[in-house]
CSV table of C-alpha atoms and ligand atoms in Angstrom, one decimal:
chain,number,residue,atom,x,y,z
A,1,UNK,CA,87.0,131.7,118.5
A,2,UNK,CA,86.9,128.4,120.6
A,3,UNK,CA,89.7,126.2,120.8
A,4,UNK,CA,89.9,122.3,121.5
A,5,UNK,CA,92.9,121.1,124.0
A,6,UNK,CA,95.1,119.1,121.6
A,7,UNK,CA,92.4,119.0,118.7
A,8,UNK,CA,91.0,116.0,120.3
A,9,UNK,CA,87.9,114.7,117.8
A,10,UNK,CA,88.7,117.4,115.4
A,11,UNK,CA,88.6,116.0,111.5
A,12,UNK,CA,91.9,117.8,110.3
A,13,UNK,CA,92.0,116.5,106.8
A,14,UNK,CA,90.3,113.4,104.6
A,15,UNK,CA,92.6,110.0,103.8
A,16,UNK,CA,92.2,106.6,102.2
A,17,UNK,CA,95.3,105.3,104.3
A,18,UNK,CA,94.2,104.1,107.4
A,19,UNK,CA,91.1,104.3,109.5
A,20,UNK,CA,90.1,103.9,113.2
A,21,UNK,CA,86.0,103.5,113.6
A,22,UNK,CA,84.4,101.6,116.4
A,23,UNK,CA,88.1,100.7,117.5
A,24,UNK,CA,88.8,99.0,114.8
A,25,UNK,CA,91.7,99.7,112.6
A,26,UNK,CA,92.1,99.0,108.7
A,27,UNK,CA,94.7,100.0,106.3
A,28,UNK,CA,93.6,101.0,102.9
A,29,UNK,CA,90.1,98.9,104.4
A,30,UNK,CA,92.3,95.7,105.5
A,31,UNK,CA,91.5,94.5,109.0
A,32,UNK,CA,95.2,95.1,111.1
A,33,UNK,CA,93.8,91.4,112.1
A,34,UNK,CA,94.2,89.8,108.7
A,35,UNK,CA,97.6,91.9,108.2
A,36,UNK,CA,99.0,91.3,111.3
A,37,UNK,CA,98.3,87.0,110.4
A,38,UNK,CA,99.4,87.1,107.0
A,39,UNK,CA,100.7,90.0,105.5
A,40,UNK,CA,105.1,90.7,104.9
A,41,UNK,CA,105.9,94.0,105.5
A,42,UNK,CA,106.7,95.1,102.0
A,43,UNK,CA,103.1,93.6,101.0
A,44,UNK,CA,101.7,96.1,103.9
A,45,UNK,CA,104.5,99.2,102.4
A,46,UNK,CA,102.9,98.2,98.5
A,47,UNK,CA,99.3,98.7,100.4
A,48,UNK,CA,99.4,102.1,102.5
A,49,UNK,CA,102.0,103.5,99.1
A,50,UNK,CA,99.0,102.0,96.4
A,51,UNK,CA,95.7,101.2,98.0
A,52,UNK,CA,96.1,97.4,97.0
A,53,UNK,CA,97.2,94.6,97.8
A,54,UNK,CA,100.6,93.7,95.2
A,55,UNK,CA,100.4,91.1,93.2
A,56,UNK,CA,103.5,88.3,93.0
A,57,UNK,CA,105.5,90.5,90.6
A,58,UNK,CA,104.8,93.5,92.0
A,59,UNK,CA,106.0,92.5,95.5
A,60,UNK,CA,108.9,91.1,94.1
A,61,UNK,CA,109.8,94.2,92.7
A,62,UNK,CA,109.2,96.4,95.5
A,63,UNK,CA,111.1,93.7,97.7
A,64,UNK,CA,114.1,93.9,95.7
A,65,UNK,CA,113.9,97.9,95.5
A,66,UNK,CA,114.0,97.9,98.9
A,67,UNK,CA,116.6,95.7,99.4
A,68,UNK,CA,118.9,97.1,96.8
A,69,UNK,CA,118.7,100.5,98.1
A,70,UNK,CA,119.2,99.5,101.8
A,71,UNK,CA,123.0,100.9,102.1
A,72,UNK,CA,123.7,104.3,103.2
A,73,UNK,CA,126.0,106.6,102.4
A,74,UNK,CA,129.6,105.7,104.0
A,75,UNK,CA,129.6,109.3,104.9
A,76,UNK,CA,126.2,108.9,107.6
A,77,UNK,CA,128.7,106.7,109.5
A,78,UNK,CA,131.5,108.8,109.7
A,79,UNK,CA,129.1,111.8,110.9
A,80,UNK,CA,127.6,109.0,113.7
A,81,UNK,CA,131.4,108.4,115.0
A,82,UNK,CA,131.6,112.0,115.8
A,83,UNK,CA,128.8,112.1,117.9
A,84,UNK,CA,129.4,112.2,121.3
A,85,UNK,CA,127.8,109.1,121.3
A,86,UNK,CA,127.7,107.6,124.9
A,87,UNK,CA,125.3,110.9,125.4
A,88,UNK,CA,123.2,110.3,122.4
A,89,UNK,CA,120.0,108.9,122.2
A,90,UNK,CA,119.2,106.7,119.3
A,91,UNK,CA,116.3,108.1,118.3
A,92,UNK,CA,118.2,112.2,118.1
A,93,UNK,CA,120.8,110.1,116.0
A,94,UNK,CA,118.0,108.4,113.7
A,95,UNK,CA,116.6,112.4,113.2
A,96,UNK,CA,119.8,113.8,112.3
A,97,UNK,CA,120.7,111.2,110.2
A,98,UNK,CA,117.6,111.1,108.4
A,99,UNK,CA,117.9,114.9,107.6
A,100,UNK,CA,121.6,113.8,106.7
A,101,UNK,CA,120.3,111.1,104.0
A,102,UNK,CA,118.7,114.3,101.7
A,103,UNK,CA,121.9,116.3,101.6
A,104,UNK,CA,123.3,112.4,99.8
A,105,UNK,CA,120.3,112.4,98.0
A,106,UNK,CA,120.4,114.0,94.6
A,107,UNK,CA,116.8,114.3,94.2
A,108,UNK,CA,116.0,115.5,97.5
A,109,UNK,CA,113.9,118.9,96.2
A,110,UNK,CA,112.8,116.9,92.9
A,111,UNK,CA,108.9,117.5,93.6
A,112,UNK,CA,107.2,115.6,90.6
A,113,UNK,CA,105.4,112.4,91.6
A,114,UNK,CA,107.9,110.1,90.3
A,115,UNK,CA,110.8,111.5,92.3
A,116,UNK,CA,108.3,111.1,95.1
A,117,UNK,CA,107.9,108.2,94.9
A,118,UNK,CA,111.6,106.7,94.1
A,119,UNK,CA,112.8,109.0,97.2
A,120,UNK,CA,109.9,107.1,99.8
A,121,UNK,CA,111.5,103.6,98.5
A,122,UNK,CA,115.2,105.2,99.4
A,123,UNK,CA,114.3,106.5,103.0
A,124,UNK,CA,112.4,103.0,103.9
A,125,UNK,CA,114.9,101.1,102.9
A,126,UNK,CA,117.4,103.1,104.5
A,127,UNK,CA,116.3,103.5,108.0
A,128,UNK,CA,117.2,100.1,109.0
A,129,UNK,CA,120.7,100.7,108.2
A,130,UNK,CA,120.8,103.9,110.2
A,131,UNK,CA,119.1,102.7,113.1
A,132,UNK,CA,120.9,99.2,113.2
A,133,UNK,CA,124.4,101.1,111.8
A,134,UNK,CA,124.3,103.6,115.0
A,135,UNK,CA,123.7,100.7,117.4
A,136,UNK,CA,126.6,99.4,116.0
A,137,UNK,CA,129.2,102.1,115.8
A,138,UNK,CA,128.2,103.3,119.3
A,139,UNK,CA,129.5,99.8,120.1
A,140,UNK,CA,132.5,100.0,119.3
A,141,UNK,CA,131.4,97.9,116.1
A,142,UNK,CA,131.1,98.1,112.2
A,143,UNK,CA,128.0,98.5,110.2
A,144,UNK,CA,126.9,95.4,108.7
A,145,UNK,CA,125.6,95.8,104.9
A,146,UNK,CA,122.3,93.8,104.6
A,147,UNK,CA,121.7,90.9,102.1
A,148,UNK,CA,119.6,91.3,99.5
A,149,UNK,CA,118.4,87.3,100.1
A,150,UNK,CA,116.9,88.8,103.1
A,151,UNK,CA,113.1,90.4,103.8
A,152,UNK,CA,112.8,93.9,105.3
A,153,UNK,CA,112.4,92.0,108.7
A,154,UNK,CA,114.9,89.7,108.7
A,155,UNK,CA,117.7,92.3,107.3
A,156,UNK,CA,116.7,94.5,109.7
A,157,UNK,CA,117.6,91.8,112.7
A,158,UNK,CA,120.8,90.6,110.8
A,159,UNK,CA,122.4,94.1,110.4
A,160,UNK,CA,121.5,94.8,114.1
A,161,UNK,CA,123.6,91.3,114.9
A,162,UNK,CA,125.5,89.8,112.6
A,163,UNK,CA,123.8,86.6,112.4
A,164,UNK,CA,120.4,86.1,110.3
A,165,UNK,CA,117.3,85.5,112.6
A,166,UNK,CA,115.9,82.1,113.4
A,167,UNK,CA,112.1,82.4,111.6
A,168,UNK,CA,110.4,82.2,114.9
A,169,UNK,CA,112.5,85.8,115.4
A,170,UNK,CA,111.9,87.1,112.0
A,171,UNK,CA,107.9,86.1,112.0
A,172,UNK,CA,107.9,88.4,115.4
A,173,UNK,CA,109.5,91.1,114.0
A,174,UNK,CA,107.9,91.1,111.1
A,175,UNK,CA,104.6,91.3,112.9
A,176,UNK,CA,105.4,94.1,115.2
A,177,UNK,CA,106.4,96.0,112.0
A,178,UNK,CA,102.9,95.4,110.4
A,179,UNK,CA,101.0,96.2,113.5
A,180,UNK,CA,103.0,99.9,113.8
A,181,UNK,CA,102.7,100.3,110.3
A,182,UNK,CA,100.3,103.3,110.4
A,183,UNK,CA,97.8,105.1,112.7
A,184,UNK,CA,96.0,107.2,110.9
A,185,UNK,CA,96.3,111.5,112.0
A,186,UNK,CA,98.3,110.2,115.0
A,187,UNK,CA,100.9,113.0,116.4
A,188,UNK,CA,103.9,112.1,114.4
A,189,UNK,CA,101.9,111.9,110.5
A,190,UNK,CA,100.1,115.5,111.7
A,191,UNK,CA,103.2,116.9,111.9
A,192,UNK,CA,104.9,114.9,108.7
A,193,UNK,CA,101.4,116.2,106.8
A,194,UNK,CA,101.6,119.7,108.1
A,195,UNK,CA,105.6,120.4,107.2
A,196,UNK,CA,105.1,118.9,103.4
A,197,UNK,CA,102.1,121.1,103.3
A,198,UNK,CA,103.6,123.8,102.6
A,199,UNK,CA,105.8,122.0,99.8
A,200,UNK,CA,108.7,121.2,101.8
A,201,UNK,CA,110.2,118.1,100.7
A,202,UNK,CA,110.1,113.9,101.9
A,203,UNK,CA,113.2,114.4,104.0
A,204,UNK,CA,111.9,116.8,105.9
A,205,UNK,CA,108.5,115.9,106.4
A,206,UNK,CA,110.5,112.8,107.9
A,207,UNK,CA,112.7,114.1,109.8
A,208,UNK,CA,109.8,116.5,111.5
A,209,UNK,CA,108.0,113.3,112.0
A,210,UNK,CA,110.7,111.5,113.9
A,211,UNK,CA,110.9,114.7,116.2
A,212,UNK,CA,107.4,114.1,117.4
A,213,UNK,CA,107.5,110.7,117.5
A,214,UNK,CA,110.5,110.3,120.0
A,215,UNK,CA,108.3,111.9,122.7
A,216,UNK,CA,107.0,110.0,125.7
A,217,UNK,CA,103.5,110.6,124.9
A,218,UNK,CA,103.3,108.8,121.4
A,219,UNK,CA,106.9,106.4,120.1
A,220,UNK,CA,108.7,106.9,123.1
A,221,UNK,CA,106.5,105.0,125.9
A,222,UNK,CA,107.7,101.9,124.2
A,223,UNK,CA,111.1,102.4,126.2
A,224,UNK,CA,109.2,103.6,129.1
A,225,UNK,CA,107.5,100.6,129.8
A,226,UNK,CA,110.7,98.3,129.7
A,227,UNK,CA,112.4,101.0,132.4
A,228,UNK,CA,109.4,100.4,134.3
A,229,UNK,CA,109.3,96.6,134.3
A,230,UNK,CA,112.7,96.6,134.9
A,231,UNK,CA,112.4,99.0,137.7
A,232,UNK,CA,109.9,96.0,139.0
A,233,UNK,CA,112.1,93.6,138.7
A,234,UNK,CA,109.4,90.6,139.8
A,235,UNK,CA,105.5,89.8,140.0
A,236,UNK,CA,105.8,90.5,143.6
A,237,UNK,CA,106.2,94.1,143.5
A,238,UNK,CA,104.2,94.8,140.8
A,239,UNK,CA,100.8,95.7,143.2
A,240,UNK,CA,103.2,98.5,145.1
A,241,UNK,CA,104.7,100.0,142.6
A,242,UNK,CA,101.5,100.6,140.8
A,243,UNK,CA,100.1,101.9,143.8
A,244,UNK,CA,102.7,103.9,144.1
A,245,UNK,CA,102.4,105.9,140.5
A,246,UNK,CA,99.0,105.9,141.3
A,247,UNK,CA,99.4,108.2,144.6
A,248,UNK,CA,101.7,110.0,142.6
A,249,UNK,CA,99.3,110.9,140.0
A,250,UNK,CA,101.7,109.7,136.8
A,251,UNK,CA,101.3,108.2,134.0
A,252,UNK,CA,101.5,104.2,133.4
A,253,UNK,CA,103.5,104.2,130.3
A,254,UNK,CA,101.3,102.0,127.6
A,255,UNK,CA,98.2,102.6,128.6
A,256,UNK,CA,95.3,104.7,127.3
A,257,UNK,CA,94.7,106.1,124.1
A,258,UNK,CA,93.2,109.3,122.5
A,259,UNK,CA,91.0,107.8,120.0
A,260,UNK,CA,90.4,104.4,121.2
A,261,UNK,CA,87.7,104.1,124.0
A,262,UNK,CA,87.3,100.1,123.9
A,263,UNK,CA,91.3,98.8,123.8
A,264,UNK,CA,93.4,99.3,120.8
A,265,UNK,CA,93.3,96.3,118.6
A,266,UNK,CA,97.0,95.8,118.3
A,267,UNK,CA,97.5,95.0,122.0
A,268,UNK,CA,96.4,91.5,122.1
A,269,UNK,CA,98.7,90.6,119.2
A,270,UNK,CA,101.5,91.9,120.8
A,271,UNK,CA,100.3,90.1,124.4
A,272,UNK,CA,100.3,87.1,122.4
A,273,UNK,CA,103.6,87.4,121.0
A,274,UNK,CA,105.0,88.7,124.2
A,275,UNK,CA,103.6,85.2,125.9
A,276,UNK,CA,105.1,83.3,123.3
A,277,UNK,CA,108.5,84.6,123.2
A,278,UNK,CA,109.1,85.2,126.5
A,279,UNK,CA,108.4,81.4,127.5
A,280,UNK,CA,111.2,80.4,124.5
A,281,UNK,CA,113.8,82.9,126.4
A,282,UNK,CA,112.7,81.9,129.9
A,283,UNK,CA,112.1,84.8,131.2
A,284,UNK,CA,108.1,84.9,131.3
A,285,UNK,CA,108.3,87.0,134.3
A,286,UNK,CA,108.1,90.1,131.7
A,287,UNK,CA,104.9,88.9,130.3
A,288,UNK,CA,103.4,88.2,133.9
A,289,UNK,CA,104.8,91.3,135.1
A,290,UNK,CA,102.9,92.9,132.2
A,291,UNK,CA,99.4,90.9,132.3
A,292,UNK,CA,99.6,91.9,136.4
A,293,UNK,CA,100.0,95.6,135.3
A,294,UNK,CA,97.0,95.1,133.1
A,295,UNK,CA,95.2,93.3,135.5
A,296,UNK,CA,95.3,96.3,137.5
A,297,UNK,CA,95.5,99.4,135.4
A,298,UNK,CA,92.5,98.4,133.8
A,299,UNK,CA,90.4,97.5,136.8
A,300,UNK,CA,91.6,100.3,139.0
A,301,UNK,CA,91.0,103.2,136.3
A,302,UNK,CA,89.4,101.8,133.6
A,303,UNK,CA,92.4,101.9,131.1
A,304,UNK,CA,93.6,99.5,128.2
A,305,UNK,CA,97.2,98.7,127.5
A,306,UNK,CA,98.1,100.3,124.2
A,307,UNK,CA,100.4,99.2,121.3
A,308,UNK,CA,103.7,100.3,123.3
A,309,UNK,CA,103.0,98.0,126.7
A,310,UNK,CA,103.4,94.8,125.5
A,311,UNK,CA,106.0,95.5,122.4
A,312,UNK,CA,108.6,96.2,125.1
A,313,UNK,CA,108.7,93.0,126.2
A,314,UNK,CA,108.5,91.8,122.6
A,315,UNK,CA,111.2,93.6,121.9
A,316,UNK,CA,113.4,92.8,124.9
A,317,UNK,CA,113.2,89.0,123.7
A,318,UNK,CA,114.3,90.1,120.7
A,319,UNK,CA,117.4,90.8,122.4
A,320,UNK,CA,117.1,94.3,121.0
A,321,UNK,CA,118.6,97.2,123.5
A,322,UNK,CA,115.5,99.3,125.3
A,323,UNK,CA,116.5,102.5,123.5
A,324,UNK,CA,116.2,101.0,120.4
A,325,UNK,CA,112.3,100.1,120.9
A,326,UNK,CA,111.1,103.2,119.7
A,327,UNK,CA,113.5,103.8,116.1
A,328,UNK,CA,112.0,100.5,115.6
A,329,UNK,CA,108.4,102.0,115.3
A,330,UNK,CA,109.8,104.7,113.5
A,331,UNK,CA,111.5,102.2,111.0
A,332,UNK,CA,108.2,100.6,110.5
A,333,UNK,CA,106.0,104.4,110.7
A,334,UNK,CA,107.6,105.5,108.3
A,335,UNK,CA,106.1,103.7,105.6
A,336,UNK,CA,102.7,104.9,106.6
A,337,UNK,CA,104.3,108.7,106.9
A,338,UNK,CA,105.5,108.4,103.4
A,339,UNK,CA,101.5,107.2,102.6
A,340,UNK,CA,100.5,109.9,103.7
A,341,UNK,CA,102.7,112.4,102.1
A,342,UNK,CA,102.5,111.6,99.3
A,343,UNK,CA,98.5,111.4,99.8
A,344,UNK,CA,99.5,115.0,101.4
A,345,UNK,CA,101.0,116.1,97.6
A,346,UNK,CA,98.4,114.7,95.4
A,347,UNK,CA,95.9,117.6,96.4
A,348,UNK,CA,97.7,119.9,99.4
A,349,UNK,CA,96.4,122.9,100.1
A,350,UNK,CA,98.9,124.6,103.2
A,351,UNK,CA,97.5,123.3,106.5
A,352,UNK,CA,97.5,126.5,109.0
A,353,UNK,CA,94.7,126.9,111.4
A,354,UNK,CA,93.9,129.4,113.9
A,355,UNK,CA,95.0,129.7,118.0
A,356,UNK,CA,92.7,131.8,120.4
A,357,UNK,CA,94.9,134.6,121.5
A,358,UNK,CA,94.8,134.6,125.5
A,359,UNK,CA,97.7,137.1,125.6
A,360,UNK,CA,97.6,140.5,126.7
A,361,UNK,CA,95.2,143.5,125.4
A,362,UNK,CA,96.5,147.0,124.2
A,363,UNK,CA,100.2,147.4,125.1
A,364,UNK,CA,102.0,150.2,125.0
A,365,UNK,CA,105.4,150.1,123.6
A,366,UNK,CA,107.8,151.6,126.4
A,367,UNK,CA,111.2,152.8,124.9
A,368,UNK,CA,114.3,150.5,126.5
A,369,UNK,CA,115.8,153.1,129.0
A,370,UNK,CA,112.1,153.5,130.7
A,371,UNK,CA,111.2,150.6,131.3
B,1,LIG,C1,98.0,108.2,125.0
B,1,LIG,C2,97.7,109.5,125.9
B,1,LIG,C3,98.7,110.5,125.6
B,1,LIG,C4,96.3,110.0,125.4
B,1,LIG,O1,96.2,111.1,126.1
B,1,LIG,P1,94.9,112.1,126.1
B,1,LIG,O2,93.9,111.6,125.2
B,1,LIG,O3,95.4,113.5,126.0
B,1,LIG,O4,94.3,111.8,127.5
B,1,LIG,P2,94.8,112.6,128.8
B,1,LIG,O5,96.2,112.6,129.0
B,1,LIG,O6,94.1,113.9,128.8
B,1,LIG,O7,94.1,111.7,129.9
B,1,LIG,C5,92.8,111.7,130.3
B,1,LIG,C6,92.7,111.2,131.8
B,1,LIG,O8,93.1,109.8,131.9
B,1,LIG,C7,94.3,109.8,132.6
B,1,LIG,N1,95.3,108.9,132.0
B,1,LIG,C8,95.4,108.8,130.6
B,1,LIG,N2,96.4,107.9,130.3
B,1,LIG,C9,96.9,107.5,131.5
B,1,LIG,C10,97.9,106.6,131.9
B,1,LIG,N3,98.7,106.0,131.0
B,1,LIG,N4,98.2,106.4,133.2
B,1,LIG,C11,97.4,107.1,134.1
B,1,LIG,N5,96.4,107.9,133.9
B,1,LIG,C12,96.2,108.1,132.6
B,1,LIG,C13,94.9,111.2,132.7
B,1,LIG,O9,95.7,111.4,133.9
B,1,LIG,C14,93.6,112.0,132.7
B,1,LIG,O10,93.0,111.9,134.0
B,1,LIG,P3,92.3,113.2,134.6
B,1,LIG,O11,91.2,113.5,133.6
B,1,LIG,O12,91.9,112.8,135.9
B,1,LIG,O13,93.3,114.3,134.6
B,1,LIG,C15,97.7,109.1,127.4
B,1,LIG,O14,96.8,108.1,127.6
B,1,LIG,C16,99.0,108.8,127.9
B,1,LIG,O15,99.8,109.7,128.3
B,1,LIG,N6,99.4,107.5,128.0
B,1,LIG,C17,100.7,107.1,128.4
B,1,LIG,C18,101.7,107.3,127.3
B,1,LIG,C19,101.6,106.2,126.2
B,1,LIG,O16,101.4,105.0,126.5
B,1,LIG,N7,101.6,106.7,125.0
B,1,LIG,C20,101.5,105.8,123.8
B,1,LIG,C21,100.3,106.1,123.1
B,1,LIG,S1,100.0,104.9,121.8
């Protein structure tokens, strides 16, 4: 047996979701391009859930679903204000909560399609409450109950704040949602595919999938690349500080990629955004801060910013805390998760391959009180 380190360029299953070939990403065969210019969210949830695009009625429908179903249980609150929340990261409290949600959820272990299906529209629509509901509560604040007037985007913005977003706000956030929408057998929809593979249920495919996205390597270098902006503080020390991680030999949170070898095509909407909305704050230093980053990452080691580098500063215009930067993919992934579970249930078979053993050869079992 021969292994690969981290399965890199190994097939691992077949799906009509999403696609990455030549660098180029489609989902369901739709250019992230043309989505990321015209597309709503819930037209890009309809897509990965159906395989087409929804017609008027149809996106109506699945607009009001999701906004109808947006409140969580009073009881997910309650559990939040007993967290020792100044320790708790948001993206632990989004896990726990999401695990939470099925115990509220009276289908949660109802496998046939239907119930599938009805449970996907619950947990999208719920996530925004329970990301935007912690940031809340570990303020000191109340929850706020979204409007069912309001897109996916613009609910999600208002129940963070309190105020409904300005459209320049809502067309950004909206975007970033499309563009993280899904990734095809990235790390966090592996793992979502491999727990419902063996019939587990939506919640805890889910919940295993927020687990691996809150790591550094994949969701969480969102956060990581605001720490380190911040840490640079202005254009002037970006050429030392770079320098600096490189004699080091670590990682520049936001750039490279395991499957794209010519830039990942979400990058340059988010640059674009990030120019744009950091010159209506007035605080373009992010954005030049970033582009000099690029400037030098790219010539000094041949790497390409991926989707996290610029969103951080996206983000931060937003006004949105840094730790909240990477529930915020996970409030948009998880419409592409819940594609490809239910993809995952339509013909599973259980998904467990093989490890080379490495370990030692022929022990012998030595009682306790010899050895
Ligand atoms: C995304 C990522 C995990 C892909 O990893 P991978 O395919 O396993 O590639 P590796 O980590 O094996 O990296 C290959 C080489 O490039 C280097 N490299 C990769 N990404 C790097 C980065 N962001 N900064 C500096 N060097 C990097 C590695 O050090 C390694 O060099 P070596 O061969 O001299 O040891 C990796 O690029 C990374 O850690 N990036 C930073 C985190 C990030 O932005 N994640 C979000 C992904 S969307």
């Amino acid at each position: 047996m021969s292994t690969t380190r981290g399965l890199e360029g190994v097939v691992a299953t077949s799906s009509s979701v999403s696609s990455i070939i030549d660098d180029v990403l489609t989902y369901q065969g739709f250019n992230i391009d043309d989505l990321a210019e015209n597309a709503s969210f819930e037209e890009v949830i309809f897509l990965l859930w159906n395989g087409r695009l929804p017609k008027k009625s149809e996106l109506d429908q699945l607009t009001k679903d999701l906004a109808v179903n947006m409140q969580v249980p009073n009881e997910i609150f309650e559990y939040m204000k007993a967290y020792p929340i100044e320790k708790v990261h948001p993206m632990a409290a989004l896990r726990t909560a999401v695990s939470q949600l099925a115990l509220y959820d009276e289908e949660a272990d109802e496998m046939n399609e239907e119930a599938n299906k009805r449970k996907a529209v619950r947990l999208q629509a719920k996530i925004p409450a329970v990301v935007t509901g912690f940031s809340r509560i570990r303020e000191g604040k109340t929850p706020i109950a979204p409007k069912e007037s309001l897109s996916f985007a613009a609910n999600f913005l208002y129940m963070l704040n309190g105020e409904e977003p300005d459209e320049t706000s809502e067309t950004a956030f909206n975007k970033a949602l499309v563009l993280h929408a899904d990734h095809e057998l990235n790390a966090s929809t592996f793992t979502a595919r491999v727990c419902v593979a063996t019939l587990s249920d939506i919640y805890s495919g889910i919940t295993a999938a927020i687990g691996a996205l809150k790591g550094p390597l994949h969701g969480g270098a969102n956060e990581r690349v605001m720490a380190m902006l911040s840490d640079i503080g202005s254009v002037d020390n970006v050429d030392s500080y770079i320098q600096k991680v490189f004699d080091n030999k670590e990682k520049i949170m936001g750039f490279g990629h395991r499957v794209y070898k010519n830039g990942d095509p979400r990058a340059k909407h988010l640059r674009d955004m990030s120019r744009r909305l950091t010159n209506i704050t007035g605080e373009s230093k992010w954005y030049d801060m970033s582009m000099k980053i690029e400037d030098i990452v790219t010539n000094e080691k041949g790497l390409l910013p991926n989707v996290d580098f610029y969103s951080a500063s996206v983000y931060h215009s937003l006004g949105i805390d840094h730790d909240l930067f990477t529930p915020i993919f996970a409030t948009s992934r998880v419409s592409g998760w819940l594609a490809h579970i239910l993809e995952q249930y339509e013909d599973n078979r259980l998904i467990r391959p093989r490890a080379e053993y490495v370990g030692p050869d022929k022990q012998e079992y030595i009682p306790l009180e010899k050895r």
